[in-house]
Short mmCIF file of C-alpha atoms in Angstrom, two decimals:
data_model
loop_
_atom_site.label_atom_id
_atom_site.label_comp_id
_atom_site.label_asym_id
_atom_site.label_seq_id
_atom_site.Cartn_x
_atom_site.Cartn_y
_atom_site.Cartn_z
CA MET A 1 30.79 19.86 -27.49
CA THR A 2 27.92 17.66 -26.39
CA SER A 3 28.35 15.23 -23.49
CA SER A 4 28.52 11.49 -24.09
CA GLN A 5 25.23 9.61 -23.98
CA LEU A 6 26.89 6.28 -23.26
CA PHE A 7 26.89 6.58 -19.46
CA THR A 8 23.97 8.95 -19.02
CA ALA A 9 21.61 7.89 -16.22
CA TYR A 10 18.30 6.68 -17.61
CA ARG A 11 16.14 6.05 -14.55
CA GLU A 12 16.74 5.57 -10.84
CA LEU A 13 14.48 2.94 -9.31
CA GLY A 14 15.61 3.86 -5.81
CA VAL A 15 13.83 7.19 -6.12
CA VAL A 16 10.43 5.55 -6.48
CA SER A 17 10.88 2.18 -4.80
CA GLY A 18 9.31 1.62 -1.39
CA ARG A 19 10.24 -0.71 1.46
CA ALA A 20 8.39 -3.75 0.09
CA GLN A 21 10.46 -6.33 -1.78
CA PHE A 22 10.27 -5.96 -5.57
CA ARG A 23 9.30 -8.86 -7.84
CA ILE A 24 10.77 -9.85 -11.22
CA THR A 25 8.69 -11.85 -13.69
CA LYS A 26 9.51 -13.35 -17.08
CA LYS A 27 7.06 -13.44 -19.98
CA GLY A 28 8.50 -15.10 -23.05
CA THR A 29 11.92 -13.53 -23.56
CA GLU A 30 11.05 -10.32 -21.72
CA ASN A 31 11.59 -9.50 -18.03
CA PHE A 32 9.51 -7.15 -15.92
CA VAL A 33 9.90 -5.77 -12.40
CA ALA A 34 7.07 -4.72 -10.07
CA ILE A 35 7.98 -2.16 -7.41
CA ALA A 36 5.99 -0.82 -4.48
CA SER A 37 5.89 2.97 -4.33
CA GLU A 38 4.30 4.12 -1.08
CA ALA A 39 0.51 3.81 -1.64
CA SER A 40 0.83 2.50 -5.20
CA PHE A 41 3.06 0.29 -7.35
CA GLN A 42 4.81 0.50 -10.72
CA ILE A 43 5.74 -2.06 -13.37
CA PHE A 44 8.89 -1.55 -15.46
CA HIS A 45 10.31 -3.30 -18.50
CA CYS A 46 13.73 -4.49 -17.36
CA ALA A 47 15.59 -3.99 -20.65
CA LYS A 48 15.55 -0.18 -20.43
CA LEU A 49 13.61 0.36 -17.19
CA HIS A 50 10.74 1.71 -19.24
CA LEU A 51 7.67 2.44 -17.12
CA LEU A 52 4.71 0.36 -18.37
CA PHE A 53 2.00 0.64 -15.73
CA VAL A 54 1.25 2.67 -12.62
CA GLY A 55 -0.94 0.85 -10.13
CA GLY A 56 -4.06 2.10 -8.44
CA GLN A 57 -3.94 3.99 -5.18
CA HIS A 58 -4.28 2.19 -1.85
CA PRO A 59 -5.61 3.62 1.45
CA HIS A 60 -2.13 3.24 2.98
CA ARG A 61 1.37 2.25 1.86
CA VAL A 62 1.88 -1.06 0.08
CA ARG A 63 3.48 -3.42 2.60
CA ALA A 64 4.17 -6.34 0.23
CA LEU A 65 3.58 -7.38 -3.35
CA GLU A 66 3.73 -10.48 -5.52
CA THR A 67 3.08 -11.33 -9.17
CA TRP A 68 1.09 -14.28 -10.51
CA ASN A 69 0.62 -14.84 -14.24
CA ASP A 70 -0.51 -11.43 -15.56
CA LEU A 71 -1.70 -10.20 -12.19
CA THR A 72 -0.06 -8.11 -9.48
CA ILE A 73 -1.08 -8.78 -5.88
CA THR A 74 -0.55 -6.09 -3.28
CA ALA A 75 -0.93 -5.98 0.49
CA CYS A 76 -2.08 -2.86 2.32
CA GLN A 77 -2.31 -3.21 6.10
CA SER A 78 -4.43 -6.39 6.56
CA ASP A 79 -6.06 -6.44 3.12
CA MET A 80 -4.98 -7.74 -0.31
CA TYR A 81 -5.73 -6.52 -3.82
CA MET A 82 -5.49 -8.30 -7.20
CA TRP A 83 -4.68 -6.01 -10.13
CA GLU A 84 -4.61 -6.52 -13.88
CA ARG A 85 -2.35 -4.20 -15.90
CA GLY A 86 -1.84 -1.94 -12.93
CA SER A 87 -5.07 0.02 -12.78
CA THR A 88 -7.82 -2.61 -13.12
CA LEU A 89 -8.83 -3.99 -9.72
CA LEU A 90 -10.11 -7.56 -10.15
CA HIS A 91 -10.63 -8.62 -6.56
CA CYS A 92 -10.10 -7.45 -2.99
CA PHE A 93 -9.58 -9.65 0.07
CA LYS A 94 -10.94 -7.65 3.02
CA TYR A 95 -10.25 -8.70 6.61
CA ASP A 96 -11.73 -7.22 9.77
CA ASN A 97 -9.56 -7.17 12.91
CA ALA A 98 -6.70 -9.02 11.18
CA SER A 99 -2.98 -8.35 11.63
CA ASN A 100 -0.96 -6.46 9.07
CA ILE A 101 0.52 -8.42 6.19
CA GLU A 102 4.32 -8.64 6.22
CA ARG A 103 5.10 -10.77 3.15
CA LEU A 104 3.48 -12.49 0.17
CA LEU A 105 4.85 -15.57 -1.58
CA CYS A 106 3.41 -17.50 -4.53
CA PHE A 107 3.22 -21.22 -3.80
CA GLY A 108 2.75 -23.84 -6.49
CA GLU A 109 0.70 -23.01 -9.57
CA SER A 110 -2.26 -21.24 -8.02
CA HIS A 111 -1.71 -20.50 -4.33
CA LEU A 112 -0.38 -17.58 -2.32
CA LEU A 113 1.18 -17.64 1.15
CA VAL A 114 0.41 -14.68 3.39
CA LEU A 115 2.67 -13.93 6.37
CA ARG A 116 1.05 -11.70 8.98
CA ALA A 117 2.43 -9.78 11.94
CA ASP A 118 0.67 -12.12 14.39
CA ASN A 119 3.11 -14.93 13.41
CA THR A 120 0.66 -16.81 11.21
CA VAL A 121 0.85 -17.96 7.60
CA SER A 122 -2.37 -18.40 5.64
CA LEU A 123 -3.03 -19.93 2.22
CA ILE A 124 -4.96 -18.25 -0.59
CA ASN A 125 -6.32 -20.08 -3.64
CA LEU A 126 -5.76 -17.51 -6.39
CA LYS A 127 -7.76 -19.33 -9.07
CA GLU A 128 -10.85 -19.67 -6.91
CA ARG A 129 -10.09 -16.47 -4.96
CA ILE A 130 -10.70 -18.28 -1.68
CA ASP A 131 -8.90 -17.90 1.63
CA GLU A 132 -8.15 -21.46 2.78
CA GLY A 133 -7.22 -20.36 6.28
CA VAL A 134 -4.18 -20.46 8.55
CA VAL A 135 -1.69 -23.25 7.83
CA ILE A 136 1.11 -22.20 10.21
CA SER A 137 0.85 -20.52 13.60
CA LEU A 138 3.88 -20.09 15.89
CA ASP A 139 4.31 -18.81 19.43
CA PRO A 140 6.82 -15.92 19.20
CA THR A 141 7.89 -16.42 22.81
CA GLU A 142 9.16 -19.91 21.96
CA VAL A 143 10.68 -19.69 18.49
CA GLY A 144 10.64 -15.96 17.80
CA GLU A 145 8.87 -13.96 15.10
CA ILE A 146 8.69 -15.34 11.57
CA THR A 147 11.05 -13.20 9.50
CA THR A 148 10.94 -14.85 6.07
CA LEU A 149 9.86 -17.96 4.17
CA ILE A 150 10.64 -19.72 0.87
CA HIS A 151 9.33 -22.65 -1.17
CA PRO A 152 12.40 -24.68 -2.29
CA PRO A 153 12.18 -26.33 -5.72
CA THR A 154 11.15 -30.02 -5.66
CA TYR A 155 9.78 -29.70 -2.10
CA LEU A 156 6.15 -30.56 -2.85
CA ASN A 157 3.63 -28.90 -0.50
CA LYS A 158 6.47 -27.74 1.76
CA VAL A 159 7.77 -24.36 2.86
CA VAL A 160 10.84 -23.34 4.86
CA ILE A 161 10.38 -20.59 7.44
CA ALA A 162 12.93 -18.72 9.54
CA THR A 163 12.55 -16.77 12.77
CA SER A 164 14.17 -14.01 14.80
CA LYS A 165 15.54 -16.61 17.25
CA GLY A 166 17.28 -18.64 14.56
CA ALA A 167 14.72 -21.40 14.10
CA LEU A 168 14.72 -22.96 10.62
CA GLN A 169 11.61 -25.09 10.09
CA ILE A 170 10.18 -27.17 7.26
CA TRP A 171 6.37 -27.33 7.18
CA ASN A 172 4.01 -29.49 5.13
CA LEU A 173 1.16 -27.19 4.14
CA ARG A 174 -1.19 -29.98 3.13
CA SER A 175 -1.04 -31.67 6.55
CA LYS A 176 -0.32 -28.37 8.39
CA LYS A 177 2.42 -30.14 10.34
CA LEU A 178 6.02 -29.37 11.22
CA VAL A 179 8.25 -31.80 9.32
CA TYR A 180 11.66 -30.82 10.69
CA GLU A 181 13.37 -28.09 12.71
CA SER A 182 17.06 -27.26 12.39
CA LYS A 183 19.04 -25.91 15.36
CA ALA A 184 22.01 -24.91 13.19
CA PHE A 185 21.33 -21.17 13.62
CA ALA A 186 19.75 -21.13 17.08
CA GLY A 187 20.15 -17.81 18.86
CA THR A 188 20.91 -15.80 15.70
CA GLU A 189 18.24 -13.82 13.90
CA ILE A 190 17.70 -15.07 10.34
CA THR A 191 16.83 -12.17 8.03
CA CYS A 192 16.54 -13.80 4.60
CA LEU A 193 16.45 -17.14 2.79
CA GLN A 194 17.15 -17.99 -0.83
CA SER A 195 17.05 -21.27 -2.75
CA SER A 196 20.25 -22.11 -4.61
CA PRO A 197 20.56 -23.81 -8.02
CA ALA A 198 21.61 -26.99 -6.17
CA VAL A 199 18.75 -29.19 -4.94
CA ASP A 200 18.31 -29.22 -1.12
CA VAL A 201 20.73 -26.29 -0.66
CA ILE A 202 19.57 -22.85 0.52
CA ALA A 203 21.36 -19.66 1.53
CA VAL A 204 20.67 -18.30 5.00
CA GLY A 205 21.32 -14.61 5.71
CA MET A 206 21.59 -13.39 9.28
CA ALA A 207 21.44 -10.14 11.24
CA THR A 208 25.10 -10.59 12.19
CA GLY A 209 26.14 -10.31 8.54
CA GLU A 210 26.86 -14.01 8.19
CA VAL A 211 25.65 -15.95 5.14
CA ALA A 212 25.53 -19.73 5.30
CA LEU A 213 25.02 -22.27 2.54
CA HIS A 214 22.98 -24.99 4.23
CA ASN A 215 21.75 -28.41 3.07
CA ILE A 216 18.23 -28.73 4.50
CA ARG A 217 17.97 -32.45 3.69
CA THR A 218 21.08 -33.44 5.70
CA ASP A 219 20.86 -30.41 8.05
CA LYS A 220 24.53 -29.61 7.51
CA THR A 221 26.11 -26.23 6.79
CA ILE A 222 28.41 -26.34 3.75
CA PHE A 223 30.22 -23.08 4.57
CA ARG A 224 29.76 -19.64 6.09
CA VAL A 225 30.98 -16.25 4.89
CA GLN A 226 30.82 -12.75 6.36
CA HIS A 227 29.08 -10.11 4.28
CA GLY A 228 30.98 -6.84 3.89
CA THR A 229 33.97 -5.71 5.90
CA THR A 230 32.27 -5.22 9.26
CA ASN A 231 30.17 -7.41 11.55
CA ASN A 232 26.52 -6.92 12.47
CA VAL A 233 25.47 -5.72 9.01
CA SER A 234 22.11 -7.41 8.53
CA VAL A 235 21.86 -9.37 5.28
CA THR A 236 18.74 -8.29 3.42
CA ALA A 237 18.94 -10.17 0.10
CA ILE A 238 20.77 -13.09 -1.57
CA SER A 239 20.83 -14.17 -5.20
CA PHE A 240 22.57 -16.84 -7.31
CA ARG A 241 23.83 -16.77 -10.87
CA THR A 242 22.36 -19.62 -12.90
CA ASP A 243 23.75 -18.99 -16.39
CA GLY A 244 27.51 -19.11 -15.90
CA PRO A 245 30.15 -19.34 -13.15
CA ALA A 246 28.92 -20.33 -9.68
CA LEU A 247 28.42 -16.90 -8.10
CA MET A 248 26.36 -15.65 -5.17
CA ALA A 249 25.47 -12.02 -4.48
CA THR A 250 24.62 -10.77 -0.99
CA CYS A 251 23.26 -7.36 0.03
CA GLY A 252 23.55 -5.68 3.43
CA ALA A 253 21.19 -3.22 5.09
CA THR A 254 23.82 -0.61 5.92
CA GLY A 255 24.76 1.41 2.85
CA GLY A 256 23.36 -1.18 0.45
CA THR A 257 26.71 -2.94 0.07
CA VAL A 258 26.66 -5.82 -2.45
CA CYS A 259 29.23 -8.62 -2.28
CA VAL A 260 29.69 -11.12 -5.11
CA TRP A 261 31.08 -14.48 -4.00
CA ASP A 262 32.86 -17.16 -6.01
CA LEU A 263 31.32 -20.38 -4.68
CA GLU A 264 34.13 -22.53 -6.06
CA THR A 265 36.83 -20.79 -4.01
CA VAL A 266 34.49 -19.44 -1.29
CA SER A 267 35.91 -15.93 -1.66
CA TYR A 268 34.36 -12.65 -2.79
CA THR A 269 35.25 -11.35 -6.20
CA HIS A 270 33.62 -7.90 -5.92
CA LEU A 271 32.67 -5.67 -3.00
#
């Protein structure tokens, strides 16, 4: 008697995925995921996790990656690489004596934000392939290290950054000025941010395991929940459902626990 094929494992992304955050892109009706794999990266078709492309080799491990149109952008130590279809290297941004890159984030239609270990954020024009310089620079002794950043929808030329000391700041990248700083999470390390389907509302994940839904326009917290069943489980990722019931998923660093929250009743439905 042959075994059932219905629940047979097809592919395990965790075996090949590195520490850098993966990126999902949509082209037409198809979805694709780009994953860092030590000194390279891979692109899968999401429907069946079919491997499409294997990226070129880097001198060291890939620290961050981002996708823009048909290109994949990778960060290796202080340098960045632009790839087409995985193996074709189109351009390389080389930096001498620069800090390591911690995170990449596409901004607007043709720009890329680069967060470095020296607590700076620089802006790259992807169309022109020009580094437009540092737009944010913070003193880590005052506000802590920058841990994450997002570009909320409808916030033209603005980015929200979070720090290890709980600072939540809104910056205007065109003027390179701080627009507003929230003290709502002062003293607590913020580990991740995520825009919600509601305008002005973002989710704030913390090292204590707390997740807050916060209105950045009014600077008021809507509610807070505790991820998992224990405290001090750092929240590493947050996501919202946009095609059905109002649900929020949170992921913790310890054991990879995922909680699914019903936002109408503010209670978790799955753990």
